[in-house]
Amino acid sequence: MKACTQTLSDEQLALLPAEEDVVFYEEHGWYISKKVIPDEVIEDAIAGSQRYYRGERDTPLPVQGGYSDWKPGDGDAIRNNEYTALQNRQLRKLALQPIIGAIAARLTRSPLIRLLDDQLIYKSPTGSTGKSVVGWHADKAYWATCNSDNLLTGWIPFHDCDESIGPLVVLDGSHKWAGTQDMRFFRDQNLSDIEQQLKREGHKVVKVPMTLKKGQLSFHHCWAIHGSQANRSNSIRLSLAVHLQDESNRYRPYRNAQGKEIHLLQDSWCRKLPNGDPDYGDPDVFPVLWEEEGCGPVS
């Protein structure tokens, strides 16, 4: 892929994944970057998250409710807030770092990367209680109206993460498993039950913790099953998950097994295509992180 040298410095270009890294990602469904996010961007994002938790919004959403948006009084084991990059300038600056888009473009062999959604996730130290566990799930199971199977997520911790703090954990190679279209157990904290079910189905369950240093991020394929253990450390775990679209992604109508029409929340306020479908290329709702020179407009 031709690099956009107007956006990345020579030092940043040297940090992009090599071809063997891309092949590894395609085989295993995950990738850990080098240190690519400057400390000052993360520190600014921490300040932005504190403002967000206080209720400050730089750009309020045009909808009220219908998404995860922790507020004081909801309990502190896990705070989960969606669409924060659309509402907070400091979190937006982090989420839209061009190097994040450039890495995602390499991994997906796509000429363009757009934001789909983001989640600010705070995990309190809960010891062995399990209250800060995030259940096994596959992101694409929540994105049925996306026609691409090449979406991916970047996970950005705001500090060093070892296994004691409950980092994101990916099941190696699970993006290739069949029958995971209903893997929506984000809030199911009994990880072992799902693991046993996967083993009964003949899958080899290999858990890979994303242990990272501040400034690194991990990427996982949209069908990679992932979750996290409890935070057993003495520190909070704060991170931003940036859900990303490859260039080919478009809206598709979708009904679940009960015949109910499914929509992403953004479908209600993003611009519409001439046929009335939501436009997942709307730059105000799905901003571009990275575009290869000569890629052209998205529609």
Short mmCIF file of C-alpha atoms in Angstrom, two decimals:
data_model
loop_
_atom_site.label_atom_id
_atom_site.label_comp_id
_atom_site.label_asym_id
_atom_site.label_seq_id
_atom_site.Cartn_x
_atom_site.Cartn_y
_atom_site.Cartn_z
CA MET A 1 0.00 0.00 0.00
CA LYS A 2 1.25 3.47 -0.88
CA ALA A 3 1.87 5.46 2.28
CA CYS A 4 0.49 8.96 2.77
CA THR A 5 3.74 10.74 3.56
CA GLN A 6 1.91 14.06 4.07
CA THR A 7 0.33 12.57 7.20
CA LEU A 8 3.01 10.37 8.79
CA SER A 9 6.63 11.18 9.52
CA ASP A 10 9.46 8.87 8.50
CA GLU A 11 9.69 7.72 12.12
CA GLN A 12 5.99 6.83 12.14
CA LEU A 13 6.19 5.03 8.82
CA ALA A 14 8.88 2.81 10.32
CA LEU A 15 6.40 1.76 13.03
CA LEU A 16 3.79 0.36 10.62
CA PRO A 17 3.32 -3.42 10.44
CA ALA A 18 5.47 -5.31 7.92
CA GLU A 19 4.02 -7.84 5.51
CA GLU A 20 4.78 -10.69 7.91
CA ASP A 21 2.81 -8.85 10.60
CA VAL A 22 -0.15 -8.56 8.26
CA VAL A 23 0.03 -12.28 7.48
CA PHE A 24 0.17 -13.00 11.22
CA TYR A 25 -2.93 -10.85 11.79
CA GLU A 26 -4.77 -12.64 8.98
CA GLU A 27 -3.94 -16.02 10.53
CA HIS A 28 -4.40 -15.25 14.24
CA GLY A 29 -6.92 -12.38 14.24
CA TRP A 30 -4.89 -9.98 16.41
CA TYR A 31 -1.83 -7.72 16.31
CA ILE A 32 0.09 -5.68 18.89
CA SER A 33 1.66 -2.44 17.67
CA LYS A 34 4.88 -0.80 18.66
CA LYS A 35 4.66 2.34 20.82
CA VAL A 36 2.89 4.66 18.40
CA ILE A 37 0.75 6.98 20.55
CA PRO A 38 2.61 9.93 22.13
CA ASP A 39 2.34 10.22 25.91
CA GLU A 40 0.96 13.73 25.65
CA VAL A 41 -1.97 12.55 23.49
CA ILE A 42 -2.83 9.89 26.07
CA GLU A 43 -2.51 12.33 28.98
CA ASP A 44 -4.83 14.71 27.16
CA ALA A 45 -7.28 11.85 26.60
CA ILE A 46 -7.21 11.05 30.32
CA ALA A 47 -8.13 14.66 31.04
CA GLY A 48 -10.87 14.41 28.43
CA SER A 49 -12.26 11.25 30.02
CA GLN A 50 -12.41 13.01 33.39
CA ARG A 51 -14.37 15.85 31.80
CA TYR A 52 -16.67 13.32 30.13
CA TYR A 53 -17.34 11.56 33.42
CA ARG A 54 -18.26 14.93 34.95
CA GLY A 55 -20.94 15.30 32.29
CA GLU A 56 -19.15 17.80 30.05
CA ARG A 57 -19.84 17.43 26.31
CA ASP A 58 -18.08 19.45 23.61
CA THR A 59 -20.49 18.22 20.91
CA PRO A 60 -23.64 16.52 22.26
CA LEU A 61 -25.13 13.72 20.19
CA PRO A 62 -28.37 14.44 18.30
CA VAL A 63 -30.06 11.51 20.09
CA GLN A 64 -30.90 10.98 23.73
CA GLY A 65 -30.25 7.48 25.05
CA GLY A 66 -30.25 4.15 23.28
CA TYR A 67 -26.55 3.50 23.91
CA SER A 68 -24.19 2.65 26.77
CA ASP A 69 -23.40 5.86 28.64
CA TRP A 70 -22.28 5.38 32.25
CA LYS A 71 -23.24 8.14 34.67
CA PRO A 72 -22.36 8.73 38.33
CA GLY A 73 -24.49 6.46 40.46
CA ASP A 74 -24.45 3.57 37.95
CA GLY A 75 -21.75 1.66 39.86
CA ASP A 76 -18.03 1.67 39.28
CA ALA A 77 -17.05 -1.95 38.57
CA ILE A 78 -17.20 -1.22 34.82
CA ARG A 79 -17.97 2.11 33.19
CA ASN A 80 -18.86 1.74 29.50
CA ASN A 81 -19.47 4.88 27.43
CA GLU A 82 -20.04 4.81 23.67
CA TYR A 83 -19.56 7.47 20.97
CA THR A 84 -17.23 9.47 23.19
CA ALA A 85 -15.01 10.55 20.28
CA LEU A 86 -17.98 12.30 18.70
CA GLN A 87 -18.65 14.21 21.92
CA ASN A 88 -15.25 14.98 23.45
CA ARG A 89 -12.46 16.77 21.57
CA GLN A 90 -9.61 15.12 23.51
CA LEU A 91 -10.91 11.59 23.02
CA ARG A 92 -11.56 12.40 19.36
CA LYS A 93 -7.93 13.48 18.95
CA LEU A 94 -6.81 10.10 20.27
CA ALA A 95 -9.34 8.03 18.33
CA LEU A 96 -8.51 9.71 15.01
CA GLN A 97 -4.72 9.49 15.23
CA PRO A 98 -3.63 8.92 11.60
CA ILE A 99 -1.15 6.23 12.59
CA ILE A 100 -3.99 4.16 14.05
CA GLY A 101 -5.74 4.37 10.69
CA ALA A 102 -2.54 3.62 8.80
CA ILE A 103 -1.91 0.47 10.85
CA ALA A 104 -5.52 -0.64 10.38
CA ALA A 105 -5.23 0.00 6.63
CA ARG A 106 -2.13 -2.21 6.44
CA LEU A 107 -3.76 -5.00 8.45
CA THR A 108 -6.94 -5.00 6.36
CA ARG A 109 -5.18 -4.22 3.04
CA SER A 110 -7.65 -1.35 2.65
CA PRO A 111 -6.94 2.07 1.10
CA LEU A 112 -9.19 3.86 3.60
CA ILE A 113 -10.18 3.55 7.27
CA ARG A 114 -13.17 5.25 8.89
CA LEU A 115 -14.40 5.34 12.45
CA LEU A 116 -17.48 3.21 13.18
CA ASP A 117 -17.88 3.62 16.95
CA ASP A 118 -15.80 3.88 20.11
CA GLN A 119 -16.07 2.87 23.74
CA LEU A 120 -14.42 4.45 26.76
CA ILE A 121 -14.07 1.64 29.31
CA TYR A 122 -13.09 2.05 32.96
CA LYS A 123 -12.52 -1.01 35.16
CA SER A 124 -12.23 -0.63 38.91
CA PRO A 125 -9.99 -2.88 41.00
CA THR A 126 -12.39 -5.62 42.10
CA GLY A 127 -9.99 -8.35 43.24
CA SER A 128 -11.37 -11.84 42.76
CA THR A 129 -15.05 -10.80 42.83
CA GLY A 130 -15.28 -10.93 39.03
CA LYS A 131 -17.39 -7.78 38.90
CA SER A 132 -15.07 -6.14 36.38
CA VAL A 133 -15.06 -9.10 33.96
CA VAL A 134 -16.07 -8.44 30.34
CA GLY A 135 -17.70 -11.48 28.73
CA TRP A 136 -16.65 -13.23 25.54
CA HIS A 137 -18.04 -11.58 22.44
CA ALA A 138 -17.31 -10.84 18.78
CA ASP A 139 -17.74 -7.21 17.73
CA LYS A 140 -19.27 -8.05 14.34
CA ALA A 141 -22.12 -9.85 16.12
CA TYR A 142 -23.27 -6.36 17.17
CA TRP A 143 -22.78 -4.86 13.70
CA ALA A 144 -25.17 -6.90 11.57
CA THR A 145 -25.94 -3.97 9.25
CA CYS A 146 -22.29 -3.75 8.15
CA ASN A 147 -21.65 -5.75 4.99
CA SER A 148 -17.89 -6.04 5.50
CA ASP A 149 -16.24 -8.90 7.38
CA ASN A 150 -12.98 -6.94 7.42
CA LEU A 151 -13.82 -4.49 10.21
CA LEU A 152 -11.48 -4.34 13.18
CA THR A 153 -10.98 -2.74 16.58
CA GLY A 154 -8.01 -0.92 18.06
CA TRP A 155 -7.73 -1.19 21.87
CA ILE A 156 -5.79 1.68 23.48
CA PRO A 157 -4.95 1.42 27.19
CA PHE A 158 -4.06 4.71 28.86
CA HIS A 159 -1.24 3.13 30.92
CA ASP A 160 0.88 -0.01 31.09
CA CYS A 161 -1.25 -3.16 31.21
CA ASP A 162 -0.08 -6.47 32.64
CA GLU A 163 -2.32 -9.47 33.32
CA SER A 164 -3.18 -8.32 36.86
CA ILE A 165 -5.12 -5.31 35.58
CA GLY A 166 -7.50 -7.33 33.42
CA PRO A 167 -6.35 -6.46 29.89
CA LEU A 168 -8.27 -7.39 26.78
CA VAL A 169 -7.88 -11.11 25.95
CA VAL A 170 -8.33 -12.53 22.44
CA LEU A 171 -9.06 -16.17 21.60
CA ASP A 172 -6.36 -16.95 19.07
CA GLY A 173 -7.65 -17.71 15.56
CA SER A 174 -11.30 -17.42 16.62
CA HIS A 175 -12.06 -15.02 13.75
CA LYS A 176 -12.04 -18.09 11.51
CA TRP A 177 -14.54 -20.09 13.55
CA ALA A 178 -18.03 -20.69 12.18
CA GLY A 179 -21.21 -20.16 14.15
CA THR A 180 -20.19 -17.06 16.11
CA GLN A 181 -22.76 -14.67 14.63
CA ASP A 182 -24.62 -14.58 17.97
CA MET A 183 -21.53 -14.19 20.18
CA ARG A 184 -22.92 -11.23 22.13
CA PHE A 185 -22.00 -11.93 25.76
CA PHE A 186 -20.25 -8.66 26.70
CA ARG A 187 -22.17 -8.52 30.00
CA ASP A 188 -21.96 -12.25 30.79
CA GLN A 189 -19.23 -12.49 33.41
CA ASN A 190 -19.14 -16.30 33.54
CA LEU A 191 -16.32 -16.78 31.06
CA SER A 192 -15.85 -20.48 31.74
CA ASP A 193 -19.32 -21.46 30.53
CA ILE A 194 -18.70 -20.00 27.07
CA GLU A 195 -15.20 -21.48 26.98
CA GLN A 196 -16.57 -24.95 27.71
CA GLN A 197 -19.22 -24.56 25.03
CA LEU A 198 -16.58 -23.56 22.48
CA LYS A 199 -14.48 -26.58 23.42
CA ARG A 200 -17.50 -28.88 23.02
CA GLU A 201 -17.89 -27.46 19.53
CA GLY A 202 -14.35 -28.62 18.75
CA HIS A 203 -12.51 -25.31 19.04
CA LYS A 204 -9.06 -25.03 20.55
CA VAL A 205 -9.38 -22.23 23.09
CA VAL A 206 -6.06 -20.38 23.35
CA LYS A 207 -6.33 -17.15 25.37
CA VAL A 208 -3.88 -14.37 24.44
CA PRO A 209 -3.77 -11.38 26.84
CA MET A 210 -3.00 -8.04 25.23
CA THR A 211 -0.28 -7.00 27.70
CA LEU A 212 0.85 -3.58 26.50
CA LYS A 213 3.00 -0.64 27.45
CA LYS A 214 1.55 2.86 27.44
CA GLY A 215 1.57 4.08 23.84
CA GLN A 216 1.02 0.64 22.33
CA LEU A 217 -2.34 -0.61 21.11
CA SER A 218 -3.71 -3.93 20.01
CA PHE A 219 -5.93 -4.68 17.04
CA HIS A 220 -8.38 -7.53 16.68
CA HIS A 221 -10.50 -8.73 13.78
CA CYS A 222 -14.24 -8.06 13.97
CA TRP A 223 -14.98 -11.80 14.31
CA ALA A 224 -12.23 -12.46 16.87
CA ILE A 225 -13.78 -13.53 20.17
CA HIS A 226 -12.48 -11.46 23.07
CA GLY A 227 -13.23 -10.37 26.63
CA SER A 228 -11.27 -9.67 29.81
CA GLN A 229 -10.71 -10.97 33.31
CA ALA A 230 -11.29 -9.01 36.52
CA ASN A 231 -8.98 -6.16 37.48
CA ARG A 232 -6.96 -7.69 40.34
CA SER A 233 -4.50 -4.79 40.61
CA ASN A 234 -4.67 -1.76 42.87
CA SER A 235 -5.19 0.65 39.96
CA ILE A 236 -8.07 1.47 37.67
CA ARG A 237 -7.88 0.26 34.07
CA LEU A 238 -8.85 2.97 31.60
CA SER A 239 -8.88 2.44 27.85
CA LEU A 240 -10.50 3.45 24.57
CA ALA A 241 -11.71 0.88 22.05
CA VAL A 242 -11.81 2.35 18.53
CA HIS A 243 -14.04 0.39 16.17
CA LEU A 244 -12.97 0.86 12.56
CA GLN A 245 -14.40 0.36 9.07
CA ASP A 246 -12.42 -0.69 6.04
CA GLU A 247 -13.15 1.06 2.74
CA SER A 248 -15.54 -1.63 1.49
CA ASN A 249 -18.01 -1.38 4.36
CA ARG A 250 -21.55 -0.31 3.45
CA TYR A 251 -24.98 -0.53 5.08
CA ARG A 252 -27.08 -3.62 4.46
CA PRO A 253 -30.64 -4.23 5.69
CA TYR A 254 -30.77 -6.94 8.35
CA ARG A 255 -33.46 -8.78 10.30
CA ASN A 256 -32.72 -11.09 13.20
CA ALA A 257 -34.06 -14.63 13.65
CA GLN A 258 -37.29 -13.20 15.10
CA GLY A 259 -37.79 -10.99 12.05
CA LYS A 260 -36.95 -7.77 13.87
CA GLU A 261 -35.20 -5.12 11.76
CA ILE A 262 -31.78 -4.30 13.26
CA HIS A 263 -30.09 -0.89 13.16
CA LEU A 264 -26.98 0.79 14.48
CA LEU A 265 -27.81 3.86 16.55
CA GLN A 266 -25.98 6.09 14.04
CA ASP A 267 -28.40 4.99 11.32
CA SER A 268 -30.94 7.40 12.80
CA TRP A 269 -28.85 10.55 12.41
CA CYS A 270 -26.18 10.01 9.74
CA ARG A 271 -26.84 11.30 6.24
CA LYS A 272 -28.73 9.07 3.82
CA LEU A 273 -27.84 7.72 0.39
CA PRO A 274 -30.16 8.43 -2.59
CA ASN A 275 -31.97 5.13 -1.94
CA GLY A 276 -32.59 6.11 1.69
CA ASP A 277 -29.99 3.80 3.24
CA PRO A 278 -27.70 5.14 5.99
CA ASP A 279 -24.40 6.40 4.58
CA TYR A 280 -21.53 4.83 6.51
CA GLY A 281 -19.23 7.26 4.74
CA ASP A 282 -20.80 10.32 6.38
CA PRO A 283 -17.68 12.23 7.53
CA ASP A 284 -19.50 13.91 10.43
CA VAL A 285 -20.53 10.60 11.98
CA PHE A 286 -17.89 8.24 10.58
CA PRO A 287 -14.76 10.40 10.19
CA VAL A 288 -11.78 9.19 8.18
CA LEU A 289 -8.60 8.26 10.06
CA TRP A 290 -6.56 7.33 7.00
CA GLU A 291 -6.91 7.61 3.25
CA GLU A 292 -4.39 6.43 0.72
CA GLU A 293 -3.56 9.07 -1.85
CA GLY A 294 -5.80 8.75 -4.86
CA CYS A 295 -8.39 6.66 -3.06
CA GLY A 296 -11.17 9.10 -3.95
CA PRO A 297 -14.42 9.93 -2.15
CA VAL A 298 -16.46 7.40 -0.21
CA SER A 299 -20.15 6.98 -1.03
#
